[in-house]
mmCIF file with all atom_site columns, C-alpha atoms in Angstrom:
data_model
loop_
_atom_site.group_PDB
_atom_site.id
_atom_site.type_symbol
_atom_site.label_atom_id
_atom_site.label_alt_id
_atom_site.label_comp_id
_atom_site.label_asym_id
_atom_site.label_entity_id
_atom_site.label_seq_id
_atom_site.pdbx_PDB_ins_code
_atom_site.Cartn_x
_atom_site.Cartn_y
_atom_site.Cartn_z
_atom_site.occupancy
_atom_site.B_iso_or_equiv
_atom_site.pdbx_formal_charge
_atom_site.auth_seq_id
_atom_site.auth_comp_id
_atom_site.auth_asym_id
_atom_site.auth_atom_id
_atom_site.pdbx_PDB_model_num
ATOM 1   C CA . ASP A 1 1   ? -0.127 -0.057  -0.419  1.00 0.00 ? 1180 ASP A CA 1
ATOM 2   C CA . GLN A 1 2   ? 1.727  3.355   -1.163  1.00 0.00 ? 1181 GLN A CA 1
ATOM 3   C CA . GLN A 1 3   ? 0.958  6.422   1.591   1.00 0.00 ? 1182 GLN A CA 1
ATOM 4   C CA . VAL A 1 4   ? 2.693  8.900   -0.635  1.00 0.00 ? 1183 VAL A CA 1
ATOM 5   C CA . LYS A 1 5   ? 1.908  8.464   -4.261  1.00 0.00 ? 1184 LYS A CA 1
ATOM 6   C CA . GLN A 1 6   ? 3.949  10.931  -7.074  1.00 0.00 ? 1185 GLN A CA 1
ATOM 7   C CA . ASN A 1 7   ? 2.448  9.462   -10.067 1.00 0.00 ? 1186 ASN A CA 1
ATOM 8   C CA . SER A 1 8   ? 4.349  11.458  -12.299 1.00 0.00 ? 1187 SER A CA 1
ATOM 9   C CA . PRO A 1 9   ? 7.475  10.102  -13.334 1.00 0.00 ? 1188 PRO A CA 1
ATOM 10  C CA . SER A 1 10  ? 9.141  13.004  -15.075 1.00 0.00 ? 1189 SER A CA 1
ATOM 11  C CA . LEU A 1 11  ? 8.522  16.561  -15.675 1.00 0.00 ? 1190 LEU A CA 1
ATOM 12  C CA . SER A 1 12  ? 10.195 18.796  -18.666 1.00 0.00 ? 1191 SER A CA 1
ATOM 13  C CA . VAL A 1 13  ? 10.133 22.760  -18.650 1.00 0.00 ? 1192 VAL A CA 1
ATOM 14  C CA . GLN A 1 14  ? 11.535 25.434  -20.441 1.00 0.00 ? 1193 GLN A CA 1
ATOM 15  C CA . GLU A 1 15  ? 14.171 27.557  -18.307 1.00 0.00 ? 1194 GLU A CA 1
ATOM 16  C CA . GLY A 1 16  ? 12.763 30.228  -16.751 1.00 0.00 ? 1195 GLY A CA 1
ATOM 17  C CA . ARG A 1 17  ? 8.642  29.456  -16.940 1.00 0.00 ? 1196 ARG A CA 1
ATOM 18  C CA . ILE A 1 18  ? 7.348  27.198  -13.307 1.00 0.00 ? 1197 ILE A CA 1
ATOM 19  C CA . SER A 1 19  ? 7.721  24.052  -12.466 1.00 0.00 ? 1198 SER A CA 1
ATOM 20  C CA . ILE A 1 20  ? 5.058  22.448  -10.424 1.00 0.00 ? 1199 ILE A CA 1
ATOM 21  C CA . LEU A 1 21  ? 5.364  18.607  -8.803  1.00 0.00 ? 1200 LEU A CA 1
ATOM 22  C CA . ASN A 1 22  ? 2.523  17.226  -7.567  1.00 0.00 ? 1201 ASN A CA 1
ATOM 23  C CA . CYS A 1 23  ? 2.502  14.449  -4.700  1.00 0.00 ? 1202 CYS A CA 1
ATOM 24  C CA . ASP A 1 24  ? -0.857 12.570  -3.134  1.00 0.00 ? 1203 ASP A CA 1
ATOM 25  C CA . TYR A 1 25  ? -1.342 10.974  0.284   1.00 0.00 ? 1204 TYR A CA 1
ATOM 26  C CA . THR A 1 26  ? -3.148 8.567   1.926   1.00 0.00 ? 1205 THR A CA 1
ATOM 27  C CA . ASN A 1 27  ? -2.802 7.913   5.554   1.00 0.00 ? 1206 ASN A CA 1
ATOM 28  C CA . SER A 1 28  ? -4.530 11.204  7.740   1.00 0.00 ? 1207 SER A CA 1
ATOM 29  C CA . MET A 1 29  ? -1.840 10.321  10.351  1.00 0.00 ? 1208 MET A CA 1
ATOM 30  C CA . PHE A 1 30  ? 0.614  12.483  8.206   1.00 0.00 ? 1209 PHE A CA 1
ATOM 31  C CA . ASP A 1 31  ? 1.156  16.257  9.648   1.00 0.00 ? 1210 ASP A CA 1
ATOM 32  C CA . TYR A 1 32  ? 4.088  16.889  8.122   1.00 0.00 ? 1211 TYR A CA 1
ATOM 33  C CA . PHE A 1 33  ? 5.683  16.758  4.902   1.00 0.00 ? 1212 PHE A CA 1
ATOM 34  C CA . LEU A 1 34  ? 8.544  17.484  3.014   1.00 0.00 ? 1213 LEU A CA 1
ATOM 35  C CA . TRP A 1 35  ? 10.289 17.940  -0.385  1.00 0.00 ? 1214 TRP A CA 1
ATOM 36  C CA . TYR A 1 36  ? 13.666 16.602  -1.145  1.00 0.00 ? 1215 TYR A CA 1
ATOM 37  C CA . LYS A 1 37  ? 15.856 17.236  -3.752  1.00 0.00 ? 1216 LYS A CA 1
ATOM 38  C CA . LYS A 1 38  ? 18.665 14.201  -5.541  1.00 0.00 ? 1217 LYS A CA 1
ATOM 39  C CA . TYR A 1 39  ? 21.195 14.576  -7.999  1.00 0.00 ? 1218 TYR A CA 1
ATOM 40  C CA . PRO A 1 40  ? 22.288 10.720  -8.778  1.00 0.00 ? 1219 PRO A CA 1
ATOM 41  C CA . ALA A 1 41  ? 24.941 9.402   -6.348  1.00 0.00 ? 1220 ALA A CA 1
ATOM 42  C CA . GLU A 1 42  ? 24.849 11.858  -3.860  1.00 0.00 ? 1221 GLU A CA 1
ATOM 43  C CA . GLY A 1 43  ? 22.343 11.969  -1.113  1.00 0.00 ? 1222 GLY A CA 1
ATOM 44  C CA . PRO A 1 44  ? 19.307 13.445  -0.799  1.00 0.00 ? 1223 PRO A CA 1
ATOM 45  C CA . THR A 1 45  ? 19.252 17.433  -0.333  1.00 0.00 ? 1224 THR A CA 1
ATOM 46  C CA . PHE A 1 46  ? 16.706 18.809  2.217   1.00 0.00 ? 1225 PHE A CA 1
ATOM 47  C CA . LEU A 1 47  ? 14.387 21.512  0.500   1.00 0.00 ? 1226 LEU A CA 1
ATOM 48  C CA . ILE A 1 48  ? 11.754 22.883  2.298   1.00 0.00 ? 1227 ILE A CA 1
ATOM 49  C CA . SER A 1 49  ? 9.010  21.191  4.669   1.00 0.00 ? 1228 SER A CA 1
ATOM 50  C CA . ILE A 1 50  ? 5.590  22.588  5.499   1.00 0.00 ? 1229 ILE A CA 1
ATOM 51  C CA . SER A 1 51  ? 2.855  21.629  8.680   1.00 0.00 ? 1230 SER A CA 1
ATOM 52  C CA . SER A 1 52  ? -0.206 20.629  8.294   1.00 0.00 ? 1231 SER A CA 1
ATOM 53  C CA . ILE A 1 53  ? -1.317 23.906  10.414  1.00 0.00 ? 1232 ILE A CA 1
ATOM 54  C CA . LYS A 1 54  ? -0.276 25.545  7.591   1.00 0.00 ? 1233 LYS A CA 1
ATOM 55  C CA . ASP A 1 55  ? -1.340 25.488  3.844   1.00 0.00 ? 1234 ASP A CA 1
ATOM 56  C CA . LYS A 1 56  ? 1.557  27.056  2.412   1.00 0.00 ? 1235 LYS A CA 1
ATOM 57  C CA . ASN A 1 57  ? 4.949  27.593  2.454   1.00 0.00 ? 1236 ASN A CA 1
ATOM 58  C CA . GLU A 1 58  ? 7.930  29.451  0.841   1.00 0.00 ? 1237 GLU A CA 1
ATOM 59  C CA . ASP A 1 59  ? 11.560 29.529  0.952   1.00 0.00 ? 1238 ASP A CA 1
ATOM 60  C CA . GLY A 1 60  ? 13.411 31.937  -2.004  1.00 0.00 ? 1239 GLY A CA 1
ATOM 61  C CA . ARG A 1 61  ? 11.745 30.079  -5.115  1.00 0.00 ? 1240 ARG A CA 1
ATOM 62  C CA . PHE A 1 62  ? 10.708 27.425  -3.763  1.00 0.00 ? 1241 PHE A CA 1
ATOM 63  C CA . THR A 1 63  ? 6.831  26.938  -2.386  1.00 0.00 ? 1242 THR A CA 1
ATOM 64  C CA . VAL A 1 64  ? 4.835  24.190  -0.810  1.00 0.00 ? 1243 VAL A CA 1
ATOM 65  C CA . PHE A 1 65  ? 1.419  24.272  -0.837  1.00 0.00 ? 1244 PHE A CA 1
ATOM 66  C CA . LEU A 1 66  ? -1.364 21.862  1.461   1.00 0.00 ? 1245 LEU A CA 1
ATOM 67  C CA . ASN A 1 67  ? -4.415 21.079  0.798   1.00 0.00 ? 1246 ASN A CA 1
ATOM 68  C CA . LYS A 1 68  ? -5.396 19.142  3.300   1.00 0.00 ? 1247 LYS A CA 1
ATOM 69  C CA . SER A 1 69  ? -9.194 18.381  2.410   1.00 0.00 ? 1248 SER A CA 1
ATOM 70  C CA . ALA A 1 70  ? -7.958 16.748  -1.109  1.00 0.00 ? 1249 ALA A CA 1
ATOM 71  C CA . LYS A 1 71  ? -4.415 15.135  0.691   1.00 0.00 ? 1250 LYS A CA 1
ATOM 72  C CA . HIS A 1 72  ? -1.923 16.724  -1.430  1.00 0.00 ? 1251 HIS A CA 1
ATOM 73  C CA . LEU A 1 73  ? 0.512  18.728  -1.954  1.00 0.00 ? 1252 LEU A CA 1
ATOM 74  C CA . SER A 1 74  ? 1.987  20.867  -4.420  1.00 0.00 ? 1253 SER A CA 1
ATOM 75  C CA . LEU A 1 75  ? 6.415  21.819  -4.800  1.00 0.00 ? 1254 LEU A CA 1
ATOM 76  C CA . HIS A 1 76  ? 6.386  24.883  -7.103  1.00 0.00 ? 1255 HIS A CA 1
ATOM 77  C CA . ILE A 1 77  ? 9.993  26.155  -8.346  1.00 0.00 ? 1256 ILE A CA 1
ATOM 78  C CA . VAL A 1 78  ? 9.738  30.307  -9.586  1.00 0.00 ? 1257 VAL A CA 1
ATOM 79  C CA . PRO A 1 79  ? 11.545 30.873  -11.869 1.00 0.00 ? 1258 PRO A CA 1
ATOM 80  C CA . SER A 1 80  ? 13.345 27.164  -13.047 1.00 0.00 ? 1259 SER A CA 1
ATOM 81  C CA . GLN A 1 81  ? 16.815 26.886  -13.587 1.00 0.00 ? 1260 GLN A CA 1
ATOM 82  C CA . PRO A 1 82  ? 18.696 23.706  -15.407 1.00 0.00 ? 1261 PRO A CA 1
ATOM 83  C CA . GLY A 1 83  ? 20.716 22.886  -12.181 1.00 0.00 ? 1262 GLY A CA 1
ATOM 84  C CA . ASP A 1 84  ? 17.079 22.542  -10.743 1.00 0.00 ? 1263 ASP A CA 1
ATOM 85  C CA . SER A 1 85  ? 17.692 18.958  -12.740 1.00 0.00 ? 1264 SER A CA 1
ATOM 86  C CA . ALA A 1 86  ? 17.674 16.293  -10.305 1.00 0.00 ? 1265 ALA A CA 1
ATOM 87  C CA . VAL A 1 87  ? 14.920 13.758  -9.212  1.00 0.00 ? 1266 VAL A CA 1
ATOM 88  C CA . TYR A 1 88  ? 12.229 15.297  -6.705  1.00 0.00 ? 1267 TYR A CA 1
ATOM 89  C CA . PHE A 1 89  ? 10.772 13.204  -3.492  1.00 0.00 ? 1268 PHE A CA 1
ATOM 90  C CA . CYS A 1 90  ? 8.388  13.552  -1.528  1.00 0.00 ? 1269 CYS A CA 1
ATOM 91  C CA . ALA A 1 91  ? 8.341  12.497  1.986   1.00 0.00 ? 1270 ALA A CA 1
ATOM 92  C CA . ALA A 1 92  ? 5.169  12.450  4.897   1.00 0.00 ? 1271 ALA A CA 1
ATOM 93  C CA . SER A 1 93  ? 5.335  11.716  8.748   1.00 0.00 ? 1272 SER A CA 1
ATOM 94  C CA . GLY A 1 94  ? 3.163  11.808  11.614  1.00 0.00 ? 1273 GLY A CA 1
ATOM 95  C CA . THR A 1 95  ? 4.070  13.164  14.327  1.00 0.00 ? 1274 THR A CA 1
ATOM 96  C CA . SER A 1 96  ? 6.972  11.326  16.176  1.00 0.00 ? 1275 SER A CA 1
ATOM 97  C CA . GLY A 1 97  ? 8.286  12.240  12.431  1.00 0.00 ? 1276 GLY A CA 1
ATOM 98  C CA . SER A 1 98  ? 10.979 9.211   13.384  1.00 0.00 ? 1277 SER A CA 1
ATOM 99  C CA . ARG A 1 99  ? 8.956  6.940   10.152  1.00 0.00 ? 1278 ARG A CA 1
ATOM 100 C CA . LEU A 1 100 ? 9.518  9.005   7.341   1.00 0.00 ? 1279 LEU A CA 1
ATOM 101 C CA . THR A 1 101 ? 7.853  7.959   4.446   1.00 0.00 ? 1280 THR A CA 1
ATOM 102 C CA . PHE A 1 102 ? 8.920  8.463   0.564   1.00 0.00 ? 1281 PHE A CA 1
ATOM 103 C CA . GLY A 1 103 ? 7.122  8.800   -2.879  1.00 0.00 ? 1282 GLY A CA 1
ATOM 104 C CA . GLU A 1 104 ? 8.601  7.009   -5.495  1.00 0.00 ? 1283 GLU A CA 1
ATOM 105 C CA . GLY A 1 105 ? 10.188 10.236  -7.142  1.00 0.00 ? 1284 GLY A CA 1
ATOM 106 C CA . THR A 1 106 ? 9.899  12.776  -10.028 1.00 0.00 ? 1285 THR A CA 1
ATOM 107 C CA . GLN A 1 107 ? 12.247 12.990  -12.675 1.00 0.00 ? 1286 GLN A CA 1
ATOM 108 C CA . LEU A 1 108 ? 12.216 17.260  -13.412 1.00 0.00 ? 1287 LEU A CA 1
ATOM 109 C CA . THR A 1 109 ? 14.171 18.332  -16.717 1.00 0.00 ? 1288 THR A CA 1
ATOM 110 C CA . VAL A 1 110 ? 14.621 21.816  -16.688 1.00 0.00 ? 1289 VAL A CA 1
ATOM 111 C CA . ASN A 1 111 ? 15.714 22.805  -20.240 1.00 0.00 ? 1290 ASN A CA 1
ATOM 112 C CA . PRO A 1 112 ? 17.747 25.681  -21.211 1.00 0.00 ? 1291 PRO A CA 1
ATOM 113 C CA . ASP B 2 1   ? 25.926 23.736  9.400   1.00 0.00 ? 764  ASP B CA 1
ATOM 114 C CA . THR B 2 2   ? 23.475 20.673  7.822   1.00 0.00 ? 765  THR B CA 1
ATOM 115 C CA . GLU B 2 3   ? 26.387 18.426  6.435   1.00 0.00 ? 766  GLU B CA 1
ATOM 116 C CA . VAL B 2 4   ? 26.208 14.526  7.341   1.00 0.00 ? 767  VAL B CA 1
ATOM 117 C CA . THR B 2 5   ? 29.726 12.631  6.076   1.00 0.00 ? 768  THR B CA 1
ATOM 118 C CA . GLN B 2 6   ? 29.857 9.006   5.603   1.00 0.00 ? 769  GLN B CA 1
ATOM 119 C CA . THR B 2 7   ? 32.923 6.831   4.855   1.00 0.00 ? 770  THR B CA 1
ATOM 120 C CA . PRO B 2 8   ? 33.829 5.571   2.259   1.00 0.00 ? 771  PRO B CA 1
ATOM 121 C CA . LYS B 2 9   ? 32.410 6.600   -0.809  1.00 0.00 ? 772  LYS B CA 1
ATOM 122 C CA . HIS B 2 10  ? 33.057 3.092   -2.945  1.00 0.00 ? 773  HIS B CA 1
ATOM 123 C CA . LEU B 2 11  ? 32.915 -0.086  -1.151  1.00 0.00 ? 774  LEU B CA 1
ATOM 124 C CA . VAL B 2 12  ? 32.940 -3.445  -3.284  1.00 0.00 ? 775  VAL B CA 1
ATOM 125 C CA . MET B 2 13  ? 32.625 -7.010  -0.605  1.00 0.00 ? 776  MET B CA 1
ATOM 126 C CA . GLY B 2 14  ? 33.045 -10.372 -1.227  1.00 0.00 ? 777  GLY B CA 1
ATOM 127 C CA . MET B 2 15  ? 29.623 -12.114 0.196   1.00 0.00 ? 778  MET B CA 1
ATOM 128 C CA . THR B 2 16  ? 32.189 -13.828 3.002   1.00 0.00 ? 779  THR B CA 1
ATOM 129 C CA . ASN B 2 17  ? 33.564 -10.117 3.983   1.00 0.00 ? 780  ASN B CA 1
ATOM 130 C CA . LYS B 2 18  ? 32.413 -7.950  6.637   1.00 0.00 ? 781  LYS B CA 1
ATOM 131 C CA . LYS B 2 19  ? 33.592 -4.935  6.573   1.00 0.00 ? 782  LYS B CA 1
ATOM 132 C CA . SER B 2 20  ? 31.882 -1.241  8.009   1.00 0.00 ? 783  SER B CA 1
ATOM 133 C CA . LEU B 2 21  ? 29.750 1.374   6.580   1.00 0.00 ? 784  LEU B CA 1
ATOM 134 C CA . LYS B 2 22  ? 30.446 4.976   9.159   1.00 0.00 ? 785  LYS B CA 1
ATOM 135 C CA . CYS B 2 23  ? 28.123 7.867   9.321   1.00 0.00 ? 786  CYS B CA 1
ATOM 136 C CA . GLU B 2 24  ? 29.526 10.966  11.515  1.00 0.00 ? 787  GLU B CA 1
ATOM 137 C CA . GLN B 2 25  ? 27.093 14.412  12.822  1.00 0.00 ? 788  GLN B CA 1
ATOM 138 C CA . HIS B 2 26  ? 27.653 17.111  14.657  1.00 0.00 ? 789  HIS B CA 1
ATOM 139 C CA . MET B 2 27  ? 24.008 19.355  14.877  1.00 0.00 ? 790  MET B CA 1
ATOM 140 C CA . GLY B 2 28  ? 24.097 17.803  17.568  1.00 0.00 ? 791  GLY B CA 1
ATOM 141 C CA . HIS B 2 29  ? 21.171 15.763  16.106  1.00 0.00 ? 792  HIS B CA 1
ATOM 142 C CA . ARG B 2 30  ? 20.051 13.164  18.663  1.00 0.00 ? 793  ARG B CA 1
ATOM 143 C CA . ALA B 2 31  ? 19.146 10.924  16.078  1.00 0.00 ? 794  ALA B CA 1
ATOM 144 C CA . MET B 2 32  ? 20.446 9.232   13.276  1.00 0.00 ? 795  MET B CA 1
ATOM 145 C CA . TYR B 2 33  ? 19.006 6.418   10.690  1.00 0.00 ? 796  TYR B CA 1
ATOM 146 C CA . TRP B 2 34  ? 20.495 3.991   8.422   1.00 0.00 ? 797  TRP B CA 1
ATOM 147 C CA . TYR B 2 35  ? 18.497 4.209   4.149   1.00 0.00 ? 798  TYR B CA 1
ATOM 148 C CA . LYS B 2 36  ? 19.237 1.549   1.448   1.00 0.00 ? 799  LYS B CA 1
ATOM 149 C CA . GLN B 2 37  ? 18.355 2.867   -1.830  1.00 0.00 ? 800  GLN B CA 1
ATOM 150 C CA . LYS B 2 38  ? 17.952 0.914   -5.081  1.00 0.00 ? 801  LYS B CA 1
ATOM 151 C CA . ALA B 2 39  ? 17.933 2.941   -8.168  1.00 0.00 ? 802  ALA B CA 1
ATOM 152 C CA . LYS B 2 40  ? 15.248 4.755   -8.899  1.00 0.00 ? 803  LYS B CA 1
ATOM 153 C CA . LYS B 2 41  ? 13.782 3.895   -5.890  1.00 0.00 ? 804  LYS B CA 1
ATOM 154 C CA . PRO B 2 42  ? 12.292 5.969   -2.379  1.00 0.00 ? 805  PRO B CA 1
ATOM 155 C CA . PRO B 2 43  ? 14.797 6.031   0.165   1.00 0.00 ? 806  PRO B CA 1
ATOM 156 C CA . GLU B 2 44  ? 13.693 2.479   2.226   1.00 0.00 ? 807  GLU B CA 1
ATOM 157 C CA . LEU B 2 45  ? 14.269 2.876   6.438   1.00 0.00 ? 808  LEU B CA 1
ATOM 158 C CA . MET B 2 46  ? 16.720 0.314   7.231   1.00 0.00 ? 809  MET B CA 1
ATOM 159 C CA . PHE B 2 47  ? 17.046 1.609   11.043  1.00 0.00 ? 810  PHE B CA 1
ATOM 160 C CA . VAL B 2 48  ? 16.912 4.824   13.437  1.00 0.00 ? 811  VAL B CA 1
ATOM 161 C CA . TYR B 2 49  ? 18.528 5.046   16.538  1.00 0.00 ? 812  TYR B CA 1
ATOM 162 C CA . SER B 2 50  ? 17.147 7.945   19.533  1.00 0.00 ? 813  SER B CA 1
ATOM 163 C CA . TYR B 2 51  ? 18.926 9.294   21.922  1.00 0.00 ? 814  TYR B CA 1
ATOM 164 C CA . GLU B 2 52  ? 22.312 6.365   20.646  1.00 0.00 ? 815  GLU B CA 1
ATOM 165 C CA . LYS B 2 53  ? 18.855 3.320   21.612  1.00 0.00 ? 816  LYS B CA 1
ATOM 166 C CA . LEU B 2 54  ? 17.995 1.147   17.769  1.00 0.00 ? 817  LEU B CA 1
ATOM 167 C CA . SER B 2 55  ? 14.083 2.354   18.797  1.00 0.00 ? 818  SER B CA 1
ATOM 168 C CA . ILE B 2 56  ? 13.200 1.045   15.104  1.00 0.00 ? 819  ILE B CA 1
ATOM 169 C CA . ASN B 2 57  ? 14.551 -1.595  13.072  1.00 0.00 ? 820  ASN B CA 1
ATOM 170 C CA . GLU B 2 58  ? 12.482 -2.690  10.070  1.00 0.00 ? 821  GLU B CA 1
ATOM 171 C CA . SER B 2 59  ? 12.719 -6.195  10.001  1.00 0.00 ? 822  SER B CA 1
ATOM 172 C CA . VAL B 2 60  ? 15.646 -5.932  8.350   1.00 0.00 ? 823  VAL B CA 1
ATOM 173 C CA . PRO B 2 61  ? 18.502 -8.897  8.422   1.00 0.00 ? 824  PRO B CA 1
ATOM 174 C CA . SER B 2 62  ? 20.375 -9.514  10.353  1.00 0.00 ? 825  SER B CA 1
ATOM 175 C CA . ARG B 2 63  ? 23.730 -9.799  7.845   1.00 0.00 ? 826  ARG B CA 1
ATOM 176 C CA . PHE B 2 64  ? 22.945 -6.122  8.794   1.00 0.00 ? 827  PHE B CA 1
ATOM 177 C CA . SER B 2 65  ? 23.821 -5.242  11.936  1.00 0.00 ? 828  SER B CA 1
ATOM 178 C CA . PRO B 2 66  ? 23.612 -1.134  13.476  1.00 0.00 ? 829  PRO B CA 1
ATOM 179 C CA . GLU B 2 67  ? 26.189 0.567   16.035  1.00 0.00 ? 830  GLU B CA 1
ATOM 180 C CA . CYS B 2 68  ? 25.506 3.751   17.596  1.00 0.00 ? 831  CYS B CA 1
ATOM 181 C CA . PRO B 2 69  ? 28.699 4.204   19.632  1.00 0.00 ? 832  PRO B CA 1
ATOM 182 C CA . ASN B 2 70  ? 27.868 8.240   20.714  1.00 0.00 ? 833  ASN B CA 1
ATOM 183 C CA . SER B 2 71  ? 25.879 10.744  19.373  1.00 0.00 ? 834  SER B CA 1
ATOM 184 C CA . SER B 2 72  ? 27.891 11.915  16.529  1.00 0.00 ? 835  SER B CA 1
ATOM 185 C CA . LEU B 2 73  ? 28.542 8.964   15.232  1.00 0.00 ? 836  LEU B CA 1
ATOM 186 C CA . LEU B 2 74  ? 26.573 5.739   13.877  1.00 0.00 ? 837  LEU B CA 1
ATOM 187 C CA . ASN B 2 75  ? 28.478 2.822   11.980  1.00 0.00 ? 838  ASN B CA 1
ATOM 188 C CA . LEU B 2 76  ? 26.479 -0.339  10.081  1.00 0.00 ? 839  LEU B CA 1
ATOM 189 C CA . HIS B 2 77  ? 28.748 -3.601  10.478  1.00 0.00 ? 840  HIS B CA 1
ATOM 190 C CA . LEU B 2 78  ? 28.056 -6.011  7.277   1.00 0.00 ? 841  LEU B CA 1
ATOM 191 C CA . HIS B 2 79  ? 28.706 -9.541  7.110   1.00 0.00 ? 842  HIS B CA 1
ATOM 192 C CA . ALA B 2 80  ? 27.746 -12.404 4.926   1.00 0.00 ? 843  ALA B CA 1
ATOM 193 C CA . LEU B 2 81  ? 25.573 -10.441 2.754   1.00 0.00 ? 844  LEU B CA 1
ATOM 194 C CA . GLN B 2 82  ? 24.399 -11.058 -0.291  1.00 0.00 ? 845  GLN B CA 1
ATOM 195 C CA . PRO B 2 83  ? 24.208 -9.162  -3.979  1.00 0.00 ? 846  PRO B CA 1
ATOM 196 C CA . GLU B 2 84  ? 20.762 -8.237  -3.833  1.00 0.00 ? 847  GLU B CA 1
ATOM 197 C CA . ASP B 2 85  ? 21.908 -6.317  -0.785  1.00 0.00 ? 848  ASP B CA 1
ATOM 198 C CA . SER B 2 86  ? 24.311 -4.117  -3.921  1.00 0.00 ? 849  SER B CA 1
ATOM 199 C CA . ALA B 2 87  ? 22.827 -0.865  -2.856  1.00 0.00 ? 850  ALA B CA 1
ATOM 200 C CA . LEU B 2 88  ? 22.996 3.093   -1.973  1.00 0.00 ? 851  LEU B CA 1
ATOM 201 C CA . TYR B 2 89  ? 23.181 3.186   1.795   1.00 0.00 ? 852  TYR B CA 1
ATOM 202 C CA . LEU B 2 90  ? 22.259 6.335   3.036   1.00 0.00 ? 853  LEU B CA 1
ATOM 203 C CA . CYS B 2 91  ? 22.957 7.628   6.079   1.00 0.00 ? 854  CYS B CA 1
ATOM 204 C CA . ALA B 2 92  ? 20.674 10.976  8.242   1.00 0.00 ? 855  ALA B CA 1
ATOM 205 C CA . SER B 2 93  ? 20.113 12.635  11.635  1.00 0.00 ? 856  SER B CA 1
ATOM 206 C CA . SER B 2 94  ? 17.308 14.889  13.124  1.00 0.00 ? 857  SER B CA 1
ATOM 207 C CA . GLN B 2 95  ? 16.183 16.560  15.434  1.00 0.00 ? 858  GLN B CA 1
ATOM 208 C CA . VAL B 2 96  ? 14.154 14.778  18.434  1.00 0.00 ? 859  VAL B CA 1
ATOM 209 C CA . GLY B 2 97  ? 11.215 15.246  20.529  1.00 0.00 ? 860  GLY B CA 1
ATOM 210 C CA . GLY B 2 98  ? 8.171  17.501  20.424  1.00 0.00 ? 861  GLY B CA 1
ATOM 211 C CA . GLY B 2 99  ? 7.415  16.591  17.263  1.00 0.00 ? 862  GLY B CA 1
ATOM 212 C CA . ALA B 2 100 ? 8.231  15.762  13.428  1.00 0.00 ? 863  ALA B CA 1
ATOM 213 C CA . TYR B 2 101 ? 11.554 17.515  12.036  1.00 0.00 ? 864  TYR B CA 1
ATOM 214 C CA . GLU B 2 102 ? 13.218 16.743  8.926   1.00 0.00 ? 865  GLU B CA 1
ATOM 215 C CA . GLN B 2 103 ? 16.208 14.849  7.810   1.00 0.00 ? 866  GLN B CA 1
ATOM 216 C CA . TYR B 2 104 ? 19.457 15.806  7.055   1.00 0.00 ? 867  TYR B CA 1
ATOM 217 C CA . PHE B 2 105 ? 21.220 12.994  4.760   1.00 0.00 ? 868  PHE B CA 1
ATOM 218 C CA . GLY B 2 106 ? 25.249 11.790  4.027   1.00 0.00 ? 869  GLY B CA 1
ATOM 219 C CA . PRO B 2 107 ? 26.293 11.271  0.312   1.00 0.00 ? 870  PRO B CA 1
ATOM 220 C CA . GLY B 2 108 ? 25.913 7.609   0.312   1.00 0.00 ? 871  GLY B CA 1
ATOM 221 C CA . THR B 2 109 ? 28.249 4.990   0.542   1.00 0.00 ? 872  THR B CA 1
ATOM 222 C CA . ARG B 2 110 ? 27.313 2.347   -2.911  1.00 0.00 ? 873  ARG B CA 1
ATOM 223 C CA . LEU B 2 111 ? 28.560 -1.041  -2.395  1.00 0.00 ? 874  LEU B CA 1
ATOM 224 C CA . THR B 2 112 ? 28.718 -3.770  -4.449  1.00 0.00 ? 875  THR B CA 1
ATOM 225 C CA . VAL B 2 113 ? 28.477 -6.986  -3.387  1.00 0.00 ? 876  VAL B CA 1
ATOM 226 C CA . THR B 2 114 ? 30.392 -9.744  -5.690  1.00 0.00 ? 877  THR B CA 1
#
């Protein structure tokens, strides 16, 4: 049972445009959500997180939106840059935070 | 400083060898984690240490043996591995207590079992 789903395995956008990566979850006990970026042969890099008490969190070019009723979150990257090309993982945890449940990842390619 | 270091970066071992992976963090985090990641898959949790005590073992085979000598160090001892254990092994750390916190990952050890 996949509790965190990223339905798009890949996404391609032009440099300077907006990238929107989506994530859905099924477990109502999740209340903390994170996005990680991963380059090949490296560990995941933490990007941004959001608590369930918020519906938006912004950090520079990255904004995460949370729709609790739809159990959906999205990551917006504006403007997209070629260096953003990587695999993006959505992750979720409950209040203890000890166990992160990851989605399958979305490969983002930003074309110059 | 949000750095987690891991050594070695690459490791090739035979099925009868014994080797160890090492992880270190100096962020004052009291939770440390081992994950396994196969190509094009998300990281899979193996072990969690909280305040140097093993708190979660995700039914990992006994040929993987974790150890947390102190609050900054985490080891993973490997013995009699199988070729299917070849993967990227990731260490992570985070704060503990009072809620959920982001985990910071190291660069990983690329393990090949021959």
